[in-house]
CSV table of C-alpha atoms in Angstrom, one decimal:
chain,number,residue,atom,x,y,z
A,1,VAL,CA,-31.2,4.6,-75.1
A,2,ASN,CA,-30.4,7.7,-73.0
A,3,GLN,CA,-32.5,6.6,-70.2
A,4,ILE,CA,-31.0,3.3,-70.0
A,5,LEU,CA,-27.5,4.7,-70.3
A,6,LEU,CA,-28.4,7.1,-67.2
A,7,LEU,CA,-29.8,4.2,-65.3
A,8,LEU,CA,-26.7,2.1,-65.5
A,9,LEU,CA,-24.6,5.2,-64.6
A,10,VAL,CA,-26.7,5.7,-61.4
A,11,LEU,CA,-26.4,2.0,-60.5
A,12,THR,CA,-22.6,2.0,-61.0
A,13,VAL,CA,-22.3,5.2,-58.8
A,14,CYS,CA,-24.5,3.6,-56.2
A,15,ALA,CA,-22.4,0.5,-56.2
A,16,ILE,CA,-19.2,2.5,-55.8
A,17,LEU,CA,-20.5,4.4,-52.7
A,18,TYR,CA,-21.8,1.2,-51.0
A,19,ASN,CA,-18.4,-0.3,-51.1
A,20,LYS,CA,-16.9,2.9,-49.8
A,21,VAL,CA,-19.1,3.1,-46.8
A,22,HIS,CA,-18.9,-0.6,-46.0
A,23,GLN,CA,-15.4,-1.1,-46.4
A,24,VAL,CA,-13.2,-1.3,-43.0
A,25,PRO,CA,-10.1,1.1,-43.3
A,26,SER,CA,-6.8,-0.5,-43.2
A,27,ALA,CA,-5.7,1.9,-40.5
A,28,LEU,CA,-8.8,1.0,-38.2
A,29,LYS,CA,-7.9,-2.8,-38.7
A,30,ASN,CA,-4.4,-1.9,-37.5
A,31,GLU,CA,-5.7,-0.1,-34.5
A,32,THR,CA,-7.7,-3.2,-33.5
A,33,VAL,CA,-4.6,-5.4,-33.7
A,34,ASP,CA,-3.0,-2.9,-31.5
A,35,LEU,CA,-5.7,-3.0,-28.9
A,36,GLU,CA,-5.4,-6.6,-28.5
A,37,SER,CA,-1.7,-6.7,-28.3
A,38,PRO,CA,-0.3,-7.8,-24.9
A,39,GLU,CA,1.5,-4.5,-24.1
A,40,GLU,CA,-1.9,-2.7,-24.2
A,41,MET,CA,-3.8,-5.6,-22.1
A,42,GLU,CA,-1.2,-5.8,-19.7
A,43,GLU,CA,-2.9,-5.6,-16.1
A,44,GLU,CA,-2.2,-2.5,-14.2
A,45,ILE,CA,-0.8,-3.1,-10.5
A,46,PRO,CA,-1.9,-0.2,-8.3
A,47,VAL,CA,0.4,0.3,-5.2
A,48,VAL,CA,-0.6,2.8,-2.6
A,49,ILE,CA,2.2,4.6,-0.7
A,50,CYS,CA,2.1,7.7,1.7
A,51,ALA,CA,4.7,10.6,1.4
A,52,ALA,CA,4.7,12.2,4.8
A,53,ALA,CA,6.5,15.4,5.6
A,54,GLY,CA,9.7,14.6,7.4
A,55,ARG,CA,9.9,11.2,5.9
A,56,MET,CA,9.5,11.7,2.2
A,57,GLY,CA,12.9,9.8,1.7
A,58,ALA,CA,11.2,6.7,2.9
A,59,ALA,CA,8.5,7.0,0.2
A,60,ILE,CA,11.0,7.6,-2.4
A,61,ALA,CA,13.3,4.5,-1.6
A,62,ALA,CA,10.3,2.3,-1.2
A,63,ILE,CA,9.2,3.2,-4.9
A,64,SER,CA,12.6,3.0,-6.2
A,65,SER,CA,12.9,-0.6,-5.0
A,66,ILE,CA,9.6,-1.7,-6.3
A,67,TYR,CA,10.2,0.0,-9.6
A,68,SER,CA,13.7,-1.5,-9.9
A,69,ASN,CA,12.9,-5.0,-9.3
A,70,THR,CA,9.8,-5.6,-11.7
A,71,GLU,CA,8.7,-5.5,-15.3
A,72,ALA,CA,5.1,-5.4,-14.4
A,73,ASN,CA,2.8,-2.3,-15.3
A,74,VAL,CA,2.8,-0.7,-11.8
A,75,LEU,CA,0.9,2.6,-11.2
A,76,PHE,CA,1.9,4.3,-7.9
A,77,TYR,CA,-0.8,6.2,-5.8
A,78,ILE,CA,1.5,8.5,-3.8
A,79,VAL,CA,-0.8,10.0,-1.2
A,80,GLY,CA,0.1,12.9,0.9
A,81,LEU,CA,-1.2,16.0,2.6
A,82,LYS,CA,-1.7,19.5,0.6
A,83,THR,CA,1.4,21.0,1.9
A,84,SER,CA,3.9,18.2,1.0
A,85,ILE,CA,2.6,17.5,-2.4
A,86,PRO,CA,4.9,20.0,-4.4
A,87,HIS,CA,7.9,18.6,-2.8
A,88,ILE,CA,7.3,14.9,-3.7
A,89,ARG,CA,6.4,15.8,-7.4
A,90,ARG,CA,9.7,17.9,-7.7
A,91,TRP,CA,11.7,14.9,-6.2
A,92,ILE,CA,10.2,12.5,-8.6
A,93,GLU,CA,10.6,14.6,-11.7
A,94,ASN,CA,14.0,15.6,-11.1
A,95,SER,CA,15.3,11.9,-10.4
A,96,LYS,CA,15.2,8.6,-12.3
A,97,LEU,CA,12.0,8.1,-11.0
A,98,LYS,CA,10.6,10.4,-13.6
A,99,GLU,CA,10.0,7.3,-15.7
A,100,ILE,CA,7.5,5.8,-13.2
A,101,LYS,CA,3.6,5.7,-13.8
A,102,TYR,CA,2.2,7.6,-10.9
A,103,LYS,CA,-0.7,9.6,-9.5
A,104,VAL,CA,-0.4,12.2,-6.5
A,105,VAL,CA,-3.5,12.0,-4.2
A,106,GLU,CA,-4.2,14.6,-1.5
A,107,PHE,CA,-5.6,13.2,1.5
A,108,ASN,CA,-8.1,15.5,3.6
A,109,PRO,CA,-7.4,15.0,7.3
A,110,MET,CA,-10.7,16.3,8.0
A,111,VAL,CA,-12.2,12.9,7.6
A,112,LEU,CA,-10.5,12.1,10.7
A,113,LYS,CA,-12.3,14.8,12.9
A,114,GLY,CA,-13.6,13.5,16.1
A,115,LYS,CA,-12.1,9.9,15.4
A,116,ILE,CA,-8.7,10.0,17.1
A,117,ARG,CA,-8.0,9.9,20.7
A,118,GLN,CA,-5.3,12.1,21.6
A,119,ASP,CA,-2.3,10.5,23.0
A,120,ALA,CA,1.0,12.3,24.1
A,121,SER,CA,3.2,9.2,24.5
A,122,ARG,CA,3.8,8.6,20.8
A,123,PRO,CA,2.4,11.6,18.8
A,124,GLU,CA,3.9,10.3,15.5
A,125,LEU,CA,1.3,7.4,15.4
A,126,LEU,CA,-1.4,9.9,15.2
A,127,GLN,CA,-0.4,11.3,12.0
A,128,PRO,CA,-3.3,11.6,9.5
A,129,LEU,CA,-1.5,9.6,6.9
A,130,ASN,CA,-1.0,6.5,9.2
A,131,PHE,CA,-5.1,6.1,8.6
A,132,VAL,CA,-5.0,6.3,4.8
A,133,ARG,CA,-5.3,2.5,4.5
A,134,PHE,CA,-8.8,3.0,6.1
A,135,TYR,CA,-10.0,4.7,3.3
A,136,LEU,CA,-8.6,2.9,0.3
A,137,PRO,CA,-12.0,2.7,-1.9
A,138,LEU,CA,-12.2,6.5,-1.5
A,139,LEU,CA,-8.8,7.2,-2.9
A,140,ILE,CA,-8.4,4.5,-5.3
A,141,GLN,CA,-11.8,3.8,-7.3
A,142,LYS,CA,-11.0,2.0,-10.5
A,143,HIS,CA,-9.3,-0.8,-9.4
A,144,GLU,CA,-10.6,-4.3,-8.2
A,145,LYS,CA,-7.4,-5.1,-6.3
A,146,VAL,CA,-4.9,-2.9,-4.5
A,147,ILE,CA,-1.5,-3.2,-2.7
A,148,TYR,CA,-1.0,-0.8,0.2
A,149,LEU,CA,2.7,-0.4,1.6
A,150,ASP,CA,3.9,1.5,4.6
A,151,ASP,CA,6.7,3.9,3.5
A,152,ASP,CA,9.3,2.2,5.7
A,153,ILE,CA,9.7,-0.9,3.5
A,154,ILE,CA,12.0,-2.1,0.7
A,155,VAL,CA,10.8,-4.4,-2.0
A,156,GLN,CA,13.4,-6.9,-3.2
A,157,GLY,CA,11.2,-9.1,-5.1
A,158,ASP,CA,8.9,-8.9,-8.0
A,159,ILE,CA,5.8,-7.0,-7.1
A,160,GLN,CA,3.8,-9.1,-9.3
A,161,GLU,CA,4.2,-12.0,-6.8
A,162,LEU,CA,2.6,-10.0,-4.2
A,163,TYR,CA,-0.2,-8.8,-6.3
A,164,ASP,CA,-0.9,-12.2,-7.2
A,165,THR,CA,-1.6,-13.2,-3.8
A,166,LYS,CA,-5.1,-15.3,-3.5
A,167,LEU,CA,-7.7,-13.8,-1.4
A,168,ALA,CA,-10.5,-16.3,-0.2
A,169,PRO,CA,-13.8,-15.7,-1.1
A,170,GLY,CA,-15.5,-13.0,1.3
A,171,HIS,CA,-12.0,-11.8,2.3
A,172,ALA,CA,-11.4,-8.1,1.8
A,173,ALA,CA,-7.7,-8.2,2.6
A,174,ALA,CA,-4.8,-10.2,2.9
A,175,PHE,CA,-2.0,-9.6,5.9
A,176,SER,CA,1.1,-11.3,7.3
A,177,ASP,CA,0.4,-13.0,10.7
A,178,ASP,CA,2.7,-12.3,13.5
A,179,CYS,CA,3.3,-15.7,14.4
A,180,ASP,CA,4.2,-17.0,10.9
A,181,LEU,CA,8.0,-16.6,11.1
A,182,PRO,CA,10.3,-18.8,13.1
A,183,SER,CA,13.0,-15.8,12.8
A,184,THR,CA,10.5,-13.6,14.2
A,185,HIS,CA,9.9,-15.4,17.5
A,186,GLU,CA,13.4,-14.9,18.6
A,187,MET,CA,13.4,-11.2,18.0
A,188,VAL,CA,10.0,-10.9,19.8
A,189,ARG,CA,11.5,-12.6,22.8
A,190,SER,CA,14.8,-10.5,22.8
A,191,VAL,CA,13.1,-7.1,22.5
A,192,GLY,CA,9.7,-7.9,24.3
A,193,MET,CA,7.4,-7.2,21.3
A,194,GLN,CA,3.8,-8.2,21.4
A,195,ASN,CA,2.5,-10.6,18.5
A,196,THR,CA,-1.0,-11.2,20.0
A,197,TYR,CA,-4.1,-9.4,20.6
A,198,MET,CA,-3.1,-8.8,24.3
A,199,GLY,CA,-0.5,-6.5,22.9
A,200,PHE,CA,-3.1,-4.0,21.2
A,201,LEU,CA,-6.2,-4.1,22.9
A,202,ASP,CA,-7.1,-3.4,26.3
A,203,TYR,CA,-8.7,-6.6,27.9
A,204,ARG,CA,-9.7,-4.8,31.0
A,205,LYS,CA,-12.6,-2.9,29.1
A,206,GLN,CA,-15.7,-4.6,28.7
A,207,ALA,CA,-16.2,-3.8,24.9
A,208,ILE,CA,-13.2,-5.8,24.2
A,209,ARG,CA,-13.8,-8.8,26.1
A,210,ASP,CA,-17.4,-8.7,24.6
A,211,LEU,CA,-15.8,-9.4,21.3
A,212,GLY,CA,-14.9,-12.8,22.4
A,213,ILE,CA,-11.4,-12.9,20.9
A,214,SER,CA,-8.8,-14.8,23.0
A,215,PRO,CA,-5.9,-12.3,24.0
A,216,SER,CA,-3.6,-15.0,22.9
A,217,THR,CA,-4.6,-14.7,19.3
A,218,CYS,CA,-1.9,-14.1,16.8
A,219,SER,CA,-2.0,-10.5,15.6
A,220,PHE,CA,-1.4,-9.4,12.2
A,221,ASN,CA,0.6,-6.5,10.4
A,222,PRO,CA,-1.4,-3.9,8.2
A,223,GLY,CA,1.8,-2.4,7.1
A,224,VAL,CA,1.4,-4.7,4.0
A,225,ILE,CA,-2.0,-5.2,2.5
A,226,VAL,CA,-3.3,-6.9,-0.6
A,227,ALA,CA,-7.1,-5.6,-0.7
A,228,ASN,CA,-10.1,-6.6,-2.7
A,229,MET,CA,-12.0,-3.4,-3.3
A,230,THR,CA,-15.4,-4.8,-4.1
A,231,GLU,CA,-15.4,-6.8,-0.8
A,232,TRP,CA,-14.2,-3.9,1.1
A,233,LYS,CA,-17.0,-1.7,-0.1
A,234,HIS,CA,-19.5,-4.5,0.3
A,235,GLN,CA,-18.6,-5.2,3.8
A,236,ARG,CA,-18.3,-1.5,4.7
A,237,ILE,CA,-15.1,-1.9,6.1
A,238,THR,CA,-14.2,1.9,6.3
A,239,LYS,CA,-17.5,2.4,8.3
A,240,GLN,CA,-16.5,-0.6,10.6
A,241,LEU,CA,-13.1,1.0,11.3
A,242,GLU,CA,-14.5,4.3,11.9
A,243,LYS,CA,-17.1,3.0,14.4
A,244,TRP,CA,-14.2,1.5,16.5
A,245,MET,CA,-12.1,4.8,16.2
A,246,GLN,CA,-15.0,6.7,17.7
A,247,ARG,CA,-15.6,4.1,20.3
A,248,ASN,CA,-11.9,4.4,21.3
A,249,VAL,CA,-12.3,8.2,21.7
A,250,GLU,CA,-15.1,7.5,24.1
A,251,GLU,CA,-13.9,4.5,26.1
A,252,ASN,CA,-10.1,4.2,25.5
A,253,LEU,CA,-10.2,0.7,24.1
A,254,TYR,CA,-6.5,0.8,23.1
A,255,SER,CA,-3.9,3.4,23.0
A,256,SER,CA,-0.3,3.9,21.5
A,257,THR,CA,1.1,2.7,25.0
A,258,LEU,CA,0.4,-0.7,23.8
A,259,GLY,CA,2.2,-2.4,21.0
A,260,GLY,CA,0.6,-1.2,17.8
A,261,GLY,CA,-0.8,2.1,18.4
A,262,VAL,CA,-4.0,3.4,17.3
A,263,ALA,CA,-4.0,2.6,13.5
A,264,THR,CA,-3.6,-1.1,14.1
A,265,SER,CA,-6.0,-2.0,16.8
A,266,PRO,CA,-9.3,-1.3,14.8
A,267,MET,CA,-7.9,-3.3,11.9
A,268,LEU,CA,-7.3,-6.2,14.1
A,269,ILE,CA,-10.9,-6.0,15.4
A,270,VAL,CA,-12.6,-5.7,12.1
A,271,PHE,CA,-10.7,-8.3,10.2
A,272,HIS,CA,-10.5,-10.9,12.9
A,273,GLY,CA,-11.0,-14.2,11.3
A,274,LYS,CA,-11.7,-12.6,8.2
A,275,TYR,CA,-8.4,-12.1,6.1
A,276,SER,CA,-6.2,-14.1,3.8
A,277,THR,CA,-2.7,-14.4,4.5
A,278,ILE,CA,0.6,-13.3,2.6
A,279,ASN,CA,3.6,-15.4,2.0
A,280,PRO,CA,5.8,-14.8,5.1
A,281,MET,CA,9.0,-14.0,2.9
A,282,TRP,CA,6.7,-11.2,1.5
A,283,HIS,CA,6.7,-9.3,4.7
A,284,ILE,CA,10.0,-9.5,7.0
A,285,ARG,CA,9.2,-7.0,9.7
A,286,HIS,CA,10.4,-5.7,13.1
A,287,LEU,CA,13.8,-4.3,11.6
A,288,GLY,CA,12.9,-1.1,13.2
A,289,TRP,CA,11.9,-2.4,16.8
A,290,SER,CA,15.7,-2.4,18.3
A,291,PRO,CA,19.1,-0.8,17.2
A,292,ASP,CA,20.7,-4.1,18.6
A,293,THR,CA,18.7,-7.1,17.2
A,294,ARG,CA,19.6,-8.3,13.7
A,295,TYR,CA,18.6,-10.8,11.3
A,296,SER,CA,21.1,-13.0,9.5
A,297,GLU,CA,22.4,-11.5,6.2
A,298,HIS,CA,21.5,-14.6,4.3
A,299,PHE,CA,18.0,-14.5,5.7
A,300,LEU,CA,17.4,-10.8,4.6
A,301,GLN,CA,19.1,-11.4,1.1
A,302,GLU,CA,16.3,-14.3,0.6
A,303,ALA,CA,13.5,-11.9,1.8
A,304,LYS,CA,11.1,-10.5,-0.9
A,305,LEU,CA,10.1,-7.4,1.4
A,306,LEU,CA,11.6,-5.7,4.4
A,307,HIS,CA,9.9,-3.8,6.8
A,308,TRP,CA,11.6,-1.4,9.5
A,309,ASN,CA,8.4,-1.2,11.4
A,310,GLY,CA,9.1,0.4,15.0
A,311,ARG,CA,11.0,3.5,16.4
A,312,TYR,CA,14.3,2.8,14.6
A,313,LYS,CA,14.1,4.1,11.1
A,314,PRO,CA,16.7,3.3,8.5
A,315,TRP,CA,17.0,7.0,7.5
A,316,ASP,CA,17.7,7.9,11.0
A,317,TYR,CA,20.4,6.7,13.7
A,318,PRO,CA,20.5,4.4,15.2
A,319,SER,CA,19.2,1.6,13.1
A,320,VAL,CA,19.9,-1.8,11.6
A,321,HIS,CA,20.6,-3.0,8.3
A,322,THR,CA,20.6,0.5,6.9
A,323,ASP,CA,22.8,-0.6,3.8
A,324,LEU,CA,19.8,-2.5,2.4
A,325,TRP,CA,17.7,0.5,2.7
A,326,GLU,CA,20.4,2.9,1.2
A,327,ASN,CA,20.6,0.9,-2.0
A,328,TRP,CA,17.3,2.1,-3.1
A,329,PHE,CA,17.4,5.5,-1.7
A,330,ILE,CA,17.7,8.6,-4.0
A,331,PRO,CA,18.8,12.0,-2.5
A,332,ASP,CA,16.6,14.8,-2.4
A,333,PRO,CA,17.4,17.4,-5.1
A,334,SER,CA,16.1,20.2,-3.0
A,335,GLY,CA,18.4,18.9,-0.1
A,336,LYS,CA,15.6,19.4,2.4
A,337,PHE,CA,15.6,15.5,3.3
A,338,LYS,CA,18.9,14.3,4.9
A,339,LEU,CA,19.9,11.0,6.2
A,340,THR,CA,20.9,11.0,9.8
A,341,ARG,CA,24.2,9.3,10.2
A,342,PRO,CA,26.8,8.9,13.0
A,343,ASP,CA,29.3,11.1,10.8
A,344,SER,CA,26.7,13.7,9.7
């Protein structure tokens, strides 16, 4: 009898232990539900913006405009040189932008050694951060799709719309064509801007003529890019861009005396006929080409993104439509960056 009772006791203990081991704790069940909630599964939108010394207020205004006009889960990649990174961190952490999700990425200018031809006519175009867009996969590694924006922009629409831009199969990037806006044509004629390959490449050089690209082909603006990182790496876009940078050093195939400087031209070559297009209202540009030529206020209010590409920036004087830019500017807590205005 004792042996039977002992056996029953052992079996009972074993049954209890089995149930405990195989039972799913309620806390783990709750975690599973949380992981599948819409908030946790929301897609992250990576946005790359450079913060250059001397024009950090531009990056701050751009970030402020994006953050204020979307409910999307935006992750800002703020790229700078080693010396400027502490400044941009303090600016963000001591302003309302402390709520944003961001990573500060240091760009090493040594990757450009031997790849940039010195040009004294517009030295600002040779600044290392102008070439960050060439190296997106090296800086941003965990995302399939990335938005790159120049710092002299303001976003008035929901950045989710731009991120949703469809890229055709085999295309590594989407840009805005320079012939896509009727309003742009009038500005081009009035201030002498170039919107074709002739304005960027030196067609007197055999290497350029050998490309077989008509000089009247519409150019595109790489200040706003929606990029597919898988295609970019597969097509070795960065290596292709570096090849044309090195050829320019040796043969002077393009220069900053032409329309687009030294950062646009290699992209025009590498992406010719192999890019998708961005909705024209998501890149209203040329606001910085002349201090006199203006768009209509109604047109600018409807625009999703404004770009002050050109010499006349909205934080300097003279410039146009500065009120639209200042709406999003956040003063520098350290006082180092100041706006240049007629009465300043």
